[in-house]
Amino acid sequence: AQSVTQLGSHVSVSEGALVLLRCNYSSSVPPYLFWYVQYPNQGLQLLLKYTTGATLVKGINGFEAEFKKSETSFHLTKPSAHMSDAAEYFCAVSDHTSGGGADGLTFGKGTHLIIQP
Amino acid sequence: EAQVTQNPRYLITVTGKKLTVTCSQNMNHEYMSWYRQDPGLGLRQIYYSMNVEVTDKGDVPEGYKVSRKEKRNFPLILESPSPNQTSLYFCASSIGIGRKNTGELFFGEGSRLTVL
């Protein structure tokens, strides 16, 4: 069974500082990896995804993430935080080969990003 | 506009009074899923559906029912709601899950349910 661990339920950074949200996964096969963002009072929306190919993927709003197979990680970064980045961020894994009663999608518990002025 | 629509967005009800939260998508997606979101617990899957008339339990199915009679609709039914089902509920859809598809999900805006 696969799992997703997001280190830190809350992360606080100053406006203009580097944002780093950590995600580690376990999977028996090379997975597809996702970061979703949830702004206050809204549903989740896709920030970026890794399926195959280039391991550094760029998403919306200046975010990017790097798939590191050796570290089983998919950390999310942004060079300079904006107040508008305050939201809940979810890492998710799809092993895309599962069946037999499981859809193969697993979400982390989420990280609440707080931006200090 | 491609979207997943949930109704109602907000509901306060009482223990034991049956309710249905509707979910509809206009993207012709095969896969649909229901999640509940609770503080400190993240997203937990209730039920999912790979296609019409194909549904499966997620991690927390107790107290819930679903049906998938049409591709676009995936209602969540609480036959006898209890206070522990007070939560924020999300419906999501995807073109598909599996080798042919990435599994990228499109979410509705959420339904906040309070059971007194």
mmCIF file of C-alpha atoms in Angstrom:
data_model
loop_
_atom_site.group_PDB
_atom_site.id
_atom_site.type_symbol
_atom_site.label_atom_id
_atom_site.label_comp_id
_atom_site.label_asym_id
_atom_site.label_seq_id
_atom_site.Cartn_x
_atom_site.Cartn_y
_atom_site.Cartn_z
ATOM 1 C CA ALA A 1 0.000 0.000 0.000
ATOM 2 C CA GLN A 2 1.225 3.443 -0.764
ATOM 3 C CA SER A 3 1.345 6.342 1.665
ATOM 4 C CA VAL A 4 2.038 10.059 1.660
ATOM 5 C CA THR A 5 3.654 12.030 4.458
ATOM 6 C CA GLN A 6 3.615 15.798 4.581
ATOM 7 C CA LEU A 7 6.038 17.107 7.175
ATOM 8 C CA GLY A 8 4.513 19.914 9.201
ATOM 9 C CA SER A 9 0.790 20.499 9.482
ATOM 10 C CA HIS A 10 1.531 24.235 9.613
ATOM 11 C CA VAL A 11 4.366 26.140 7.968
ATOM 12 C CA SER A 12 4.886 29.853 8.538
ATOM 13 C CA VAL A 13 7.126 32.024 6.355
ATOM 14 C CA SER A 14 7.613 35.737 5.920
ATOM 15 C CA GLU A 15 6.400 37.488 2.815
ATOM 16 C CA GLY A 16 9.212 37.365 0.255
ATOM 17 C CA ALA A 17 10.888 34.340 1.833
ATOM 18 C CA LEU A 18 11.374 30.900 0.333
ATOM 19 C CA VAL A 19 8.471 28.506 0.629
ATOM 20 C CA LEU A 20 9.325 24.831 1.124
ATOM 21 C CA LEU A 21 6.583 22.275 1.735
ATOM 22 C CA ARG A 22 7.762 18.722 2.163
ATOM 23 C CA CYS A 23 6.181 15.570 0.775
ATOM 24 C CA ASN A 24 7.505 12.030 0.974
ATOM 25 C CA TYR A 25 5.772 8.994 -0.396
ATOM 26 C CA SER A 26 6.030 5.274 -0.440
ATOM 27 C CA SER A 27 4.968 3.349 -3.490
ATOM 28 C CA SER A 28 5.821 0.005 -4.996
ATOM 29 C CA VAL A 29 5.887 1.439 -8.507
ATOM 30 C CA PRO A 30 6.997 4.787 -9.957
ATOM 31 C CA PRO A 31 4.041 6.966 -9.091
ATOM 32 C CA TYR A 32 2.300 9.953 -10.504
ATOM 33 C CA LEU A 33 2.619 12.831 -8.048
ATOM 34 C CA PHE A 34 0.455 15.881 -7.483
ATOM 35 C CA TRP A 35 0.244 19.016 -5.419
ATOM 36 C CA TYR A 36 -3.184 20.527 -4.885
ATOM 37 C CA VAL A 37 -3.965 23.878 -3.273
ATOM 38 C CA GLN A 38 -7.070 24.813 -1.339
ATOM 39 C CA TYR A 39 -7.734 28.496 -0.819
ATOM 40 C CA PRO A 40 -10.090 29.482 2.014
ATOM 41 C CA ASN A 41 -13.703 28.436 1.407
ATOM 42 C CA GLN A 42 -12.873 26.814 -1.908
ATOM 43 C CA GLY A 43 -12.356 23.353 -3.331
ATOM 44 C CA LEU A 44 -8.968 21.923 -4.211
ATOM 45 C CA GLN A 45 -7.314 22.804 -7.474
ATOM 46 C CA LEU A 46 -4.300 21.299 -9.164
ATOM 47 C CA LEU A 47 -1.075 23.215 -8.607
ATOM 48 C CA LEU A 48 1.257 20.905 -10.542
ATOM 49 C CA LYS A 49 1.868 17.264 -11.365
ATOM 50 C CA TYR A 50 4.629 14.843 -12.263
ATOM 51 C CA THR A 51 3.889 11.883 -14.490
ATOM 52 C CA THR A 52 6.974 11.078 -16.565
ATOM 53 C CA GLY A 53 9.914 12.923 -18.069
ATOM 54 C CA ALA A 54 11.526 15.984 -16.538
ATOM 55 C CA THR A 55 11.714 15.638 -12.782
ATOM 56 C CA LEU A 56 11.439 19.365 -12.115
ATOM 57 C CA VAL A 57 7.896 20.468 -12.814
ATOM 58 C CA LYS A 58 6.530 23.971 -12.822
ATOM 59 C CA GLY A 59 3.031 24.857 -11.755
ATOM 60 C CA ILE A 60 0.800 27.840 -11.400
ATOM 61 C CA ASN A 61 1.589 30.939 -9.342
ATOM 62 C CA GLY A 62 5.364 30.414 -9.441
ATOM 63 C CA PHE A 63 5.412 27.085 -7.623
ATOM 64 C CA GLU A 64 7.579 24.168 -8.661
ATOM 65 C CA ALA A 65 8.368 20.708 -7.354
ATOM 66 C CA GLU A 66 11.099 18.185 -7.981
ATOM 67 C CA PHE A 67 10.606 14.438 -8.097
ATOM 68 C CA LYS A 68 13.545 12.714 -6.414
ATOM 69 C CA LYS A 69 13.178 8.989 -6.780
ATOM 70 C CA SER A 70 16.166 8.155 -4.564
ATOM 71 C CA GLU A 71 14.667 10.197 -1.730
ATOM 72 C CA THR A 72 11.047 9.284 -2.514
ATOM 73 C CA SER A 73 10.243 12.970 -2.239
ATOM 74 C CA PHE A 74 8.256 15.578 -4.133
ATOM 75 C CA HIS A 75 8.831 18.814 -2.225
ATOM 76 C CA LEU A 76 7.030 21.983 -3.270
ATOM 77 C CA THR A 77 8.931 25.271 -3.457
ATOM 78 C CA LYS A 78 8.440 28.897 -4.368
ATOM 79 C CA PRO A 79 11.313 31.391 -4.273
ATOM 80 C CA SER A 80 9.352 34.307 -2.837
ATOM 81 C CA ALA A 81 6.147 34.000 -0.840
ATOM 82 C CA HIS A 82 3.178 36.297 -1.425
ATOM 83 C CA MET A 83 0.333 36.953 0.965
ATOM 84 C CA SER A 84 -1.991 35.365 -1.597
ATOM 85 C CA ASP A 85 -0.159 32.026 -1.189
ATOM 86 C CA ALA A 86 -1.762 31.491 2.224
ATOM 87 C CA ALA A 87 -3.727 28.272 1.772
ATOM 88 C CA GLU A 88 -3.836 24.559 2.514
ATOM 89 C CA TYR A 89 -1.577 22.414 0.320
ATOM 90 C CA PHE A 90 -2.068 18.715 -0.306
ATOM 91 C CA CYS A 91 0.405 16.263 -1.787
ATOM 92 C CA ALA A 92 -1.110 13.230 -3.536
ATOM 93 C CA VAL A 93 0.178 10.041 -5.085
ATOM 94 C CA SER A 94 -1.322 7.851 -7.775
ATOM 95 C CA ASP A 95 0.295 4.529 -8.434
ATOM 96 C CA HIS A 96 -1.827 4.328 -11.638
ATOM 97 C CA THR A 97 -1.586 0.572 -11.837
ATOM 98 C CA SER A 98 -3.872 -0.434 -9.014
ATOM 99 C CA GLY A 99 -7.160 -2.151 -9.315
ATOM 100 C CA GLY A 100 -9.185 -4.734 -7.500
ATOM 101 C CA GLY A 101 -11.103 -2.394 -5.280
ATOM 102 C CA ALA A 102 -8.613 0.411 -4.781
ATOM 103 C CA ASP A 103 -8.351 3.482 -6.946
ATOM 104 C CA GLY A 104 -4.678 4.011 -6.177
ATOM 105 C CA LEU A 105 -5.012 7.632 -5.101
ATOM 106 C CA THR A 106 -3.645 8.680 -1.722
ATOM 107 C CA PHE A 107 -3.595 12.162 -0.218
ATOM 108 C CA GLY A 108 -1.360 13.553 2.487
ATOM 109 C CA LYS A 109 -2.988 15.230 5.484
ATOM 110 C CA GLY A 110 -2.204 18.688 4.207
ATOM 111 C CA THR A 111 0.041 21.591 5.197
ATOM 112 C CA HIS A 112 -1.397 24.944 6.134
ATOM 113 C CA LEU A 113 0.865 27.691 4.770
ATOM 114 C CA ILE A 114 0.848 30.923 6.762
ATOM 115 C CA ILE A 115 2.424 34.043 5.319
ATOM 116 C CA GLN A 116 3.662 36.616 7.821
ATOM 117 C CA PRO A 117 3.705 40.245 6.629
ATOM 118 C CA GLU B 1 -17.082 25.963 -18.424
ATOM 119 C CA ALA B 2 -15.732 22.666 -17.101
ATOM 120 C CA GLN B 3 -16.888 22.195 -13.554
ATOM 121 C CA VAL B 4 -18.004 19.943 -10.743
ATOM 122 C CA THR B 5 -21.146 21.226 -9.052
ATOM 123 C CA GLN B 6 -22.240 20.249 -5.581
ATOM 124 C CA ASN B 7 -25.510 21.068 -3.832
ATOM 125 C CA PRO B 8 -26.259 22.166 -1.251
ATOM 126 C CA ARG B 9 -23.182 24.183 -0.334
ATOM 127 C CA TYR B 10 -24.324 24.547 3.243
ATOM 128 C CA LEU B 11 -26.788 22.463 5.225
ATOM 129 C CA ILE B 12 -27.804 22.184 8.852
ATOM 130 C CA THR B 13 -29.912 19.167 9.671
ATOM 131 C CA VAL B 14 -30.886 16.986 12.611
ATOM 132 C CA THR B 15 -29.905 13.472 13.562
ATOM 133 C CA GLY B 16 -31.732 10.815 11.578
ATOM 134 C CA LYS B 17 -33.152 13.008 8.838
ATOM 135 C CA LYS B 18 -32.133 11.528 5.502
ATOM 136 C CA LEU B 19 -30.305 13.833 3.153
ATOM 137 C CA THR B 20 -28.657 13.740 -0.244
ATOM 138 C CA VAL B 21 -25.767 15.838 -1.465
ATOM 139 C CA THR B 22 -25.769 15.998 -5.236
ATOM 140 C CA CYS B 23 -22.691 16.104 -7.446
ATOM 141 C CA SER B 24 -22.658 16.679 -11.170
ATOM 142 C CA GLN B 25 -19.788 17.079 -13.635
ATOM 143 C CA ASN B 26 -19.924 18.298 -17.218
ATOM 144 C CA MET B 27 -16.573 16.915 -18.431
ATOM 145 C CA ASN B 28 -17.741 13.403 -19.380
ATOM 146 C CA HIS B 29 -15.394 11.995 -16.737
ATOM 147 C CA GLU B 30 -15.526 8.297 -15.957
ATOM 148 C CA TYR B 31 -14.153 8.524 -12.420
ATOM 149 C CA MET B 32 -15.913 10.293 -9.549
ATOM 150 C CA SER B 33 -15.216 10.315 -5.836
ATOM 151 C CA TRP B 34 -16.452 11.699 -2.516
ATOM 152 C CA TYR B 35 -14.191 12.936 0.267
ATOM 153 C CA ARG B 36 -14.728 14.403 3.662
ATOM 154 C CA GLN B 37 -12.332 16.930 5.134
ATOM 155 C CA ASP B 38 -11.901 17.279 8.875
ATOM 156 C CA PRO B 39 -9.360 19.346 10.840
ATOM 157 C CA GLY B 40 -6.152 17.427 11.397
ATOM 158 C CA LEU B 41 -7.313 14.470 9.324
ATOM 159 C CA GLY B 42 -6.940 15.851 5.821
ATOM 160 C CA LEU B 43 -9.024 14.365 3.035
ATOM 161 C CA ARG B 44 -10.538 10.964 3.567
ATOM 162 C CA GLN B 45 -12.227 9.102 0.762
ATOM 163 C CA ILE B 46 -15.780 7.902 1.333
ATOM 164 C CA TYR B 47 -16.730 6.207 -1.933
ATOM 165 C CA TYR B 48 -15.548 6.281 -5.492
ATOM 166 C CA SER B 49 -16.866 5.192 -8.870
ATOM 167 C CA MET B 50 -14.819 4.053 -11.842
ATOM 168 C CA ASN B 51 -17.791 4.265 -14.207
ATOM 169 C CA VAL B 52 -21.571 4.025 -14.432
ATOM 170 C CA GLU B 53 -22.962 1.367 -12.069
ATOM 171 C CA VAL B 54 -19.466 0.715 -10.651
ATOM 172 C CA THR B 55 -18.900 1.978 -7.120
ATOM 173 C CA ASP B 56 -16.458 1.028 -4.389
ATOM 174 C CA LYS B 57 -15.823 1.852 -0.765
ATOM 175 C CA GLY B 58 -13.102 4.240 0.199
ATOM 176 C CA ASP B 59 -11.523 4.602 3.618
ATOM 177 C CA VAL B 60 -14.566 5.814 5.579
ATOM 178 C CA PRO B 61 -17.764 4.487 3.933
ATOM 179 C CA GLU B 62 -19.783 3.772 7.087
ATOM 180 C CA GLY B 63 -23.027 5.712 7.233
ATOM 181 C CA TYR B 64 -22.951 6.708 3.568
ATOM 182 C CA LYS B 65 -24.387 5.412 0.310
ATOM 183 C CA VAL B 66 -23.771 6.391 -3.281
ATOM 184 C CA SER B 67 -25.172 5.595 -6.682
ATOM 185 C CA ARG B 68 -23.908 6.100 -10.220
ATOM 186 C CA LYS B 69 -26.826 5.680 -12.584
ATOM 187 C CA GLU B 70 -25.558 8.279 -15.023
ATOM 188 C CA LYS B 71 -22.046 9.268 -15.934
ATOM 189 C CA ARG B 72 -22.414 12.895 -14.895
ATOM 190 C CA ASN B 73 -24.043 12.411 -11.478
ATOM 191 C CA PHE B 74 -22.742 10.859 -8.261
ATOM 192 C CA PRO B 75 -24.982 11.660 -5.298
ATOM 193 C CA LEU B 76 -23.930 11.051 -1.697
ATOM 194 C CA ILE B 77 -26.700 9.783 0.541
ATOM 195 C CA LEU B 78 -26.789 9.924 4.314
ATOM 196 C CA GLU B 79 -29.668 7.648 5.285
ATOM 197 C CA SER B 80 -29.599 8.493 8.989
ATOM 198 C CA PRO B 81 -27.122 11.302 9.650
ATOM 199 C CA SER B 82 -25.343 11.494 12.979
ATOM 200 C CA PRO B 83 -23.320 14.333 14.548
ATOM 201 C CA ASN B 84 -20.027 12.586 13.698
ATOM 202 C CA GLN B 85 -20.879 13.148 10.039
ATOM 203 C CA THR B 86 -20.610 16.897 10.527
ATOM 204 C CA SER B 87 -17.901 17.747 8.045
ATOM 205 C CA LEU B 88 -16.891 19.454 4.823
ATOM 206 C CA TYR B 89 -17.605 17.222 1.847
ATOM 207 C CA PHE B 90 -15.981 17.350 -1.573
ATOM 208 C CA CYS B 91 -16.917 15.658 -4.783
ATOM 209 C CA ALA B 92 -14.234 15.179 -7.412
ATOM 210 C CA SER B 93 -14.003 13.766 -10.897
ATOM 211 C CA SER B 94 -11.282 12.631 -13.252
ATOM 212 C CA ILE B 95 -11.084 11.465 -16.828
ATOM 213 C CA GLY B 96 -9.956 8.170 -15.346
ATOM 214 C CA ILE B 97 -7.668 6.353 -12.985
ATOM 215 C CA GLY B 98 -5.184 3.804 -14.168
ATOM 216 C CA ARG B 99 -2.533 3.263 -16.782
ATOM 217 C CA LYS B 100 -4.217 5.375 -19.426
ATOM 218 C CA ASN B 101 -4.833 8.394 -17.263
ATOM 219 C CA THR B 102 -2.922 10.555 -14.843
ATOM 220 C CA GLY B 103 -5.664 10.651 -12.245
ATOM 221 C CA GLU B 104 -5.754 14.453 -12.041
ATOM 222 C CA LEU B 105 -8.833 15.396 -10.036
ATOM 223 C CA PHE B 106 -11.280 18.255 -10.506
ATOM 224 C CA PHE B 107 -13.024 19.235 -7.288
ATOM 225 C CA GLY B 108 -16.335 20.812 -6.463
ATOM 226 C CA GLU B 109 -16.438 23.783 -4.098
ATOM 227 C CA GLY B 110 -17.521 21.703 -1.138
ATOM 228 C CA SER B 111 -20.632 21.128 0.939
ATOM 229 C CA ARG B 112 -20.507 22.041 4.606
ATOM 230 C CA LEU B 113 -22.824 19.776 6.548
ATOM 231 C CA THR B 114 -23.772 20.192 10.190
ATOM 232 C CA VAL B 115 -25.764 17.458 11.932
ATOM 233 C CA LEU B 116 -27.312 18.500 15.257
#
